[in-house]
Amino acid sequence: PRAVYLKAQHERTYASWMQAGGKLLVGYLDHSDHSTHSFVLKEQWDIDDHNTGSLLLLPDNRLMVFYARHNKRGLFARVSLKPESIDDWEPEITVADTPRITYSHPVYLAQEKKFFVFWRGSTWKPTFATSADGRHWSEPQVLIQQQGREARDIRPYLKVGNDGQSNIHFAFTDGHPRNEAHNSVYYMQYSKGKFHTVEGKVIGNLSEKRPVSHKACSVVYDARSSEARAWVWDVAQDSDGRPVVLYTRHPNEKDHRYHWARWTGSEWQDVELCQSGQWFPQTPEGVTEPEPHYSGGMSVNPMNPFQVCGSRQLNGQFEIVYWLSADGGNHWREQAVTLGSQSLNVRPAIPRGVPADRLHVLF
């Protein structure tokens, strides 16, 4: 969660980002007067866009920010001292003191009164810790581990969604599409101390402290069916608590296709939203692109999973568009946010908490 929306005493969108000089910042846009305000969390946090923070709104409307440096030691967090304020912060918390940490996905479940945070850990596998107070954290444990491949440098990529009350949704891959010839997309859910398939079958228990196998989880998309490798972008739930997964298929490196998949209760309703173009980086002439599976990006509104924002190539440029469905995902209408741009428009993020009837995106 790179951005969160809150309407309380103020109406604001909060976000975290990295500056090119290596500063880690958190800031907000106030919707009443369109003013902005920011705070530097870290002066020297390496020059790497992986190092941006992830945001969690606490029940008392204070902000908690989690951050780590790309593939380096330590996952850290800070909590604002006052609700809806970013000017004063509690001392830094060490969530995990382990090497090779990247990414973070924090969650708070109100019914359990428990904090969770998920990240890519020292074994390159999705890893997590829990806390009752947000200050004292459990020892890290691996969340997902593909059986029979422990010795390989396989890296499942993970996206996390939740309802804030009792459910956490996980969408993930075999690994990196650069390395996996058949990179598929999987799903599992957490609730009440147990991990489940999309049908509700129990496949793991939090107290057992054992990773869940890919084979035990639900398959959203099997890459062997079309020979198109996949990558995950987002996960949320509909009004019935059923998961919605955003992912890309890559028939080839210059053909990225955006997909929206929703569990209907009996099958995955899988819709291709568009052919989005090729990879996102602007590769210098004469250079072989090392990351041709990076797309412009997609984001779903957790409050309205029939509202998706994406970055696609139009007339040779990456532009931001919305896709909206009024009939349960059967038909979609595309609405432009940017057109005729002179620069890249990529990596859209719909802030967590945006009302279901509102269009709001950062990119």
PDB file of N, CA and C in Angstrom, residues 19-64:
ATOM      1  N   GLN A  19      12.979  10.062  -3.056  1.00  0.00           N
ATOM      2  CA  GLN A  19      13.528  11.099  -3.915  1.00  0.00           C
ATOM      3  C   GLN A  19      14.782  10.569  -4.604  1.00  0.00           C
ATOM      4  N   ALA A  20      15.123  11.176  -5.741  1.00  0.00           N
ATOM      5  CA  ALA A  20      16.273  10.714  -6.513  1.00  0.00           C
ATOM      6  C   ALA A  20      17.579  10.821  -5.740  1.00  0.00           C
ATOM      7  N   GLY A  21      17.630  11.718  -4.740  1.00  0.00           N
ATOM      8  CA  GLY A  21      18.843  11.860  -3.948  1.00  0.00           C
ATOM      9  C   GLY A  21      18.962  10.880  -2.803  1.00  0.00           C
ATOM     10  N   GLY A  22      17.951  10.015  -2.610  1.00  0.00           N
ATOM     11  CA  GLY A  22      18.031   8.983  -1.576  1.00  0.00           C
ATOM     12  C   GLY A  22      17.242   9.266  -0.325  1.00  0.00           C
ATOM     13  N   LYS A  23      16.389  10.286  -0.334  1.00  0.00           N
ATOM     14  CA  LYS A  23      15.556  10.564   0.842  1.00  0.00           C
ATOM     15  C   LYS A  23      14.252   9.773   0.768  1.00  0.00           C
ATOM     16  N   LEU A  24      13.827   9.257   1.921  1.00  0.00           N
ATOM     17  CA  LEU A  24      12.542   8.580   2.041  1.00  0.00           C
ATOM     18  C   LEU A  24      11.556   9.560   2.667  1.00  0.00           C
ATOM     19  N   LEU A  25      10.443   9.809   1.972  1.00  0.00           N
ATOM     20  CA  LEU A  25       9.474  10.785   2.443  1.00  0.00           C
ATOM     21  C   LEU A  25       8.102  10.178   2.626  1.00  0.00           C
ATOM     22  N   VAL A  26       7.321  10.829   3.480  1.00  0.00           N
ATOM     23  CA  VAL A  26       5.892  10.567   3.585  1.00  0.00           C
ATOM     24  C   VAL A  26       5.207  11.928   3.508  1.00  0.00           C
ATOM     25  N   GLY A  27       4.066  11.985   2.854  1.00  0.00           N
ATOM     26  CA  GLY A  27       3.384  13.266   2.708  1.00  0.00           C
ATOM     27  C   GLY A  27       1.910  13.091   2.509  1.00  0.00           C
ATOM     28  N   TYR A  28       1.196  14.209   2.413  1.00  0.00           N
ATOM     29  CA  TYR A  28      -0.238  14.120   2.158  1.00  0.00           C
ATOM     30  C   TYR A  28      -0.691  15.231   1.234  1.00  0.00           C
ATOM     31  N   LEU A  29      -1.802  14.949   0.578  1.00  0.00           N
ATOM     32  CA  LEU A  29      -2.579  15.938  -0.170  1.00  0.00           C
ATOM     33  C   LEU A  29      -3.854  16.182   0.621  1.00  0.00           C
ATOM     34  N   ASP A  30      -4.107  17.453   0.971  1.00  0.00           N
ATOM     35  CA  ASP A  30      -5.344  17.814   1.651  1.00  0.00           C
ATOM     36  C   ASP A  30      -6.374  18.170   0.592  1.00  0.00           C
ATOM     37  N   HIS A  31      -7.493  17.427   0.581  1.00  0.00           N
ATOM     38  CA  HIS A  31      -8.470  17.606  -0.492  1.00  0.00           C
ATOM     39  C   HIS A  31      -9.320  18.866  -0.336  1.00  0.00           C
ATOM     40  N   SER A  32      -9.291  19.474   0.830  1.00  0.00           N
ATOM     41  CA  SER A  32     -10.112  20.676   1.032  1.00  0.00           C
ATOM     42  C   SER A  32      -9.533  21.875   0.300  1.00  0.00           C
ATOM     43  N   ASP A  33      -8.215  22.015   0.308  1.00  0.00           N
ATOM     44  CA  ASP A  33      -7.599  23.173  -0.345  1.00  0.00           C
ATOM     45  C   ASP A  33      -6.481  22.788  -1.315  1.00  0.00           C
ATOM     46  N   HIS A  34      -6.302  21.472  -1.557  1.00  0.00           N
ATOM     47  CA  HIS A  34      -5.298  20.944  -2.490  1.00  0.00           C
ATOM     48  C   HIS A  34      -3.867  21.267  -2.067  1.00  0.00           C
ATOM     49  N   SER A  35      -3.657  21.565  -0.797  1.00  0.00           N
ATOM     50  CA  SER A  35      -2.312  21.792  -0.298  1.00  0.00           C
ATOM     51  C   SER A  35      -1.603  20.460  -0.063  1.00  0.00           C
ATOM     52  N   THR A  36      -0.282  20.495  -0.071  1.00  0.00           N
ATOM     53  CA  THR A  36       0.511  19.301   0.192  1.00  0.00           C
ATOM     54  C   THR A  36       1.502  19.587   1.311  1.00  0.00           C
ATOM     55  N   HIS A  37       1.889  18.518   2.001  1.00  0.00           N
ATOM     56  CA  HIS A  37       2.840  18.646   3.103  1.00  0.00           C
ATOM     57  C   HIS A  37       3.615  17.339   3.182  1.00  0.00           C
ATOM     58  N   SER A  38       4.925  17.405   3.453  1.00  0.00           N
ATOM     59  CA  SER A  38       5.738  16.192   3.499  1.00  0.00           C
ATOM     60  C   SER A  38       6.698  16.222   4.673  1.00  0.00           C
ATOM     61  N   PHE A  39       7.226  15.041   4.990  1.00  0.00           N
ATOM     62  CA  PHE A  39       8.158  14.856   6.104  1.00  0.00           C
ATOM     63  C   PHE A  39       9.214  13.852   5.661  1.00  0.00           C
ATOM     64  N   VAL A  40      10.477  14.125   5.962  1.00  0.00           N
ATOM     65  CA  VAL A  40      11.570  13.226   5.606  1.00  0.00           C
ATOM     66  C   VAL A  40      11.751  12.196   6.721  1.00  0.00           C
ATOM     67  N   LEU A  41      11.456  10.940   6.400  1.00  0.00           N
ATOM     68  CA  LEU A  41      11.642   9.862   7.377  1.00  0.00           C
ATOM     69  C   LEU A  41      13.098   9.415   7.466  1.00  0.00           C
ATOM     70  N   LYS A  42      13.785   9.395   6.304  1.00  0.00           N
ATOM     71  CA  LYS A  42      15.187   8.977   6.253  1.00  0.00           C
ATOM     72  C   LYS A  42      15.942   9.893   5.290  1.00  0.00           C
ATOM     73  N   GLU A  43      17.059  10.446   5.748  1.00  0.00           N
ATOM     74  CA  GLU A  43      17.855  11.328   4.899  1.00  0.00           C
ATOM     75  C   GLU A  43      18.650  10.542   3.859  1.00  0.00           C
ATOM     76  N   GLN A  44      19.259   9.438   4.258  1.00  0.00           N
ATOM     77  CA  GLN A  44      20.079   8.625   3.362  1.00  0.00           C
ATOM     78  C   GLN A  44      19.540   7.198   3.361  1.00  0.00           C
ATOM     79  N   TRP A  45      18.717   6.886   2.387  1.00  0.00           N
ATOM     80  CA  TRP A  45      18.042   5.590   2.357  1.00  0.00           C
ATOM     81  C   TRP A  45      18.326   4.864   1.044  1.00  0.00           C
ATOM     82  N   ASP A  46      19.514   5.138   0.476  1.00  0.00           N
ATOM     83  CA  ASP A  46      19.959   4.593  -0.803  1.00  0.00           C
ATOM     84  C   ASP A  46      19.101   5.151  -1.947  1.00  0.00           C
ATOM     85  N   ILE A  47      19.652   5.146  -3.126  1.00  0.00           N
ATOM     86  CA  ILE A  47      18.939   5.647  -4.302  1.00  0.00           C
ATOM     87  C   ILE A  47      18.356   4.441  -5.031  1.00  0.00           C
ATOM     88  N   ASP A  48      17.143   4.061  -4.644  1.00  0.00           N
ATOM     89  CA  ASP A  48      16.526   2.833  -5.146  1.00  0.00           C
ATOM     90  C   ASP A  48      15.022   2.930  -4.922  1.00  0.00           C
ATOM     91  N   ASP A  49      14.237   2.772  -5.975  1.00  0.00           N
ATOM     92  CA  ASP A  49      12.787   2.945  -5.827  1.00  0.00           C
ATOM     93  C   ASP A  49      12.132   1.800  -5.057  1.00  0.00           C
ATOM     94  N   HIS A  50      12.847   0.688  -4.842  1.00  0.00           N
ATOM     95  CA  HIS A  50      12.309  -0.376  -4.002  1.00  0.00           C
ATOM     96  C   HIS A  50      12.152   0.069  -2.546  1.00  0.00           C
ATOM     97  N   ASN A  51      12.858   1.119  -2.156  1.00  0.00           N
ATOM     98  CA  ASN A  51      12.977   1.469  -0.742  1.00  0.00           C
ATOM     99  C   ASN A  51      11.841   2.335  -0.217  1.00  0.00           C
ATOM    100  N   THR A  52      10.851   2.624  -1.052  1.00  0.00           N
ATOM    101  CA  THR A  52       9.721   3.430  -0.601  1.00  0.00           C
ATOM    102  C   THR A  52       8.957   2.721   0.513  1.00  0.00           C
ATOM    103  N   GLY A  53       8.286   3.503   1.359  1.00  0.00           N
ATOM    104  CA  GLY A  53       7.563   2.914   2.476  1.00  0.00           C
ATOM    105  C   GLY A  53       6.198   2.389   2.087  1.00  0.00           C
ATOM    106  N   SER A  54       5.650   1.530   2.929  1.00  0.00           N
ATOM    107  CA  SER A  54       4.261   1.088   2.803  1.00  0.00           C
ATOM    108  C   SER A  54       3.492   1.611   4.012  1.00  0.00           C
ATOM    109  N   LEU A  55       2.210   1.891   3.817  1.00  0.00           N
ATOM    110  CA  LEU A  55       1.442   2.645   4.796  1.00  0.00           C
ATOM    111  C   LEU A  55       0.313   1.811   5.402  1.00  0.00           C
ATOM    112  N   LEU A  56       0.090   2.038   6.702  1.00  0.00           N
ATOM    113  CA  LEU A  56      -0.997   1.387   7.413  1.00  0.00           C
ATOM    114  C   LEU A  56      -1.665   2.427   8.298  1.00  0.00           C
ATOM    115  N   LEU A  57      -2.976   2.627   8.098  1.00  0.00           N
ATOM    116  CA  LEU A  57      -3.740   3.501   8.971  1.00  0.00           C
ATOM    117  C   LEU A  57      -4.169   2.716  10.209  1.00  0.00           C
ATOM    118  N   LEU A  58      -3.831   3.215  11.373  1.00  0.00           N
ATOM    119  CA  LEU A  58      -4.187   2.543  12.619  1.00  0.00           C
ATOM    120  C   LEU A  58      -5.621   2.893  13.024  1.00  0.00           C
ATOM    121  N   PRO A  59      -6.241   2.110  13.904  1.00  0.00           N
ATOM    122  CA  PRO A  59      -7.639   2.367  14.289  1.00  0.00           C
ATOM    123  C   PRO A  59      -7.888   3.760  14.850  1.00  0.00           C
ATOM    124  N   ASP A  60      -6.849   4.392  15.434  1.00  0.00           N
ATOM    125  CA  ASP A  60      -7.022   5.737  15.978  1.00  0.00           C
ATOM    126  C   ASP A  60      -6.621   6.825  14.979  1.00  0.00           C
ATOM    127  N   ASN A  61      -6.475   6.447  13.695  1.00  0.00           N
ATOM    128  CA  ASN A  61      -6.151   7.364  12.591  1.00  0.00           C
ATOM    129  C   ASN A  61      -4.726   7.909  12.655  1.00  0.00           C
ATOM    130  N   ARG A  62      -3.856   7.256  13.405  1.00  0.00           N
ATOM    131  CA  ARG A  62      -2.435   7.544  13.269  1.00  0.00           C
ATOM    132  C   ARG A  62      -1.890   6.728  12.092  1.00  0.00           C
ATOM    133  N   LEU A  63      -0.744   7.164  11.586  1.00  0.00           N
ATOM    134  CA  LEU A  63      -0.151   6.527  10.420  1.00  0.00           C
ATOM    135  C   LEU A  63       1.065   5.711  10.845  1.00  0.00           C
ATOM    136  N   MET A  64       1.168   4.493  10.327  1.00  0.00           N
ATOM    137  CA  MET A  64       2.332   3.647  10.551  1.00  0.00           C
ATOM    138  C   MET A  64       2.989   3.384   9.203  1.00  0.00           C
TER     139      MET A  64
END
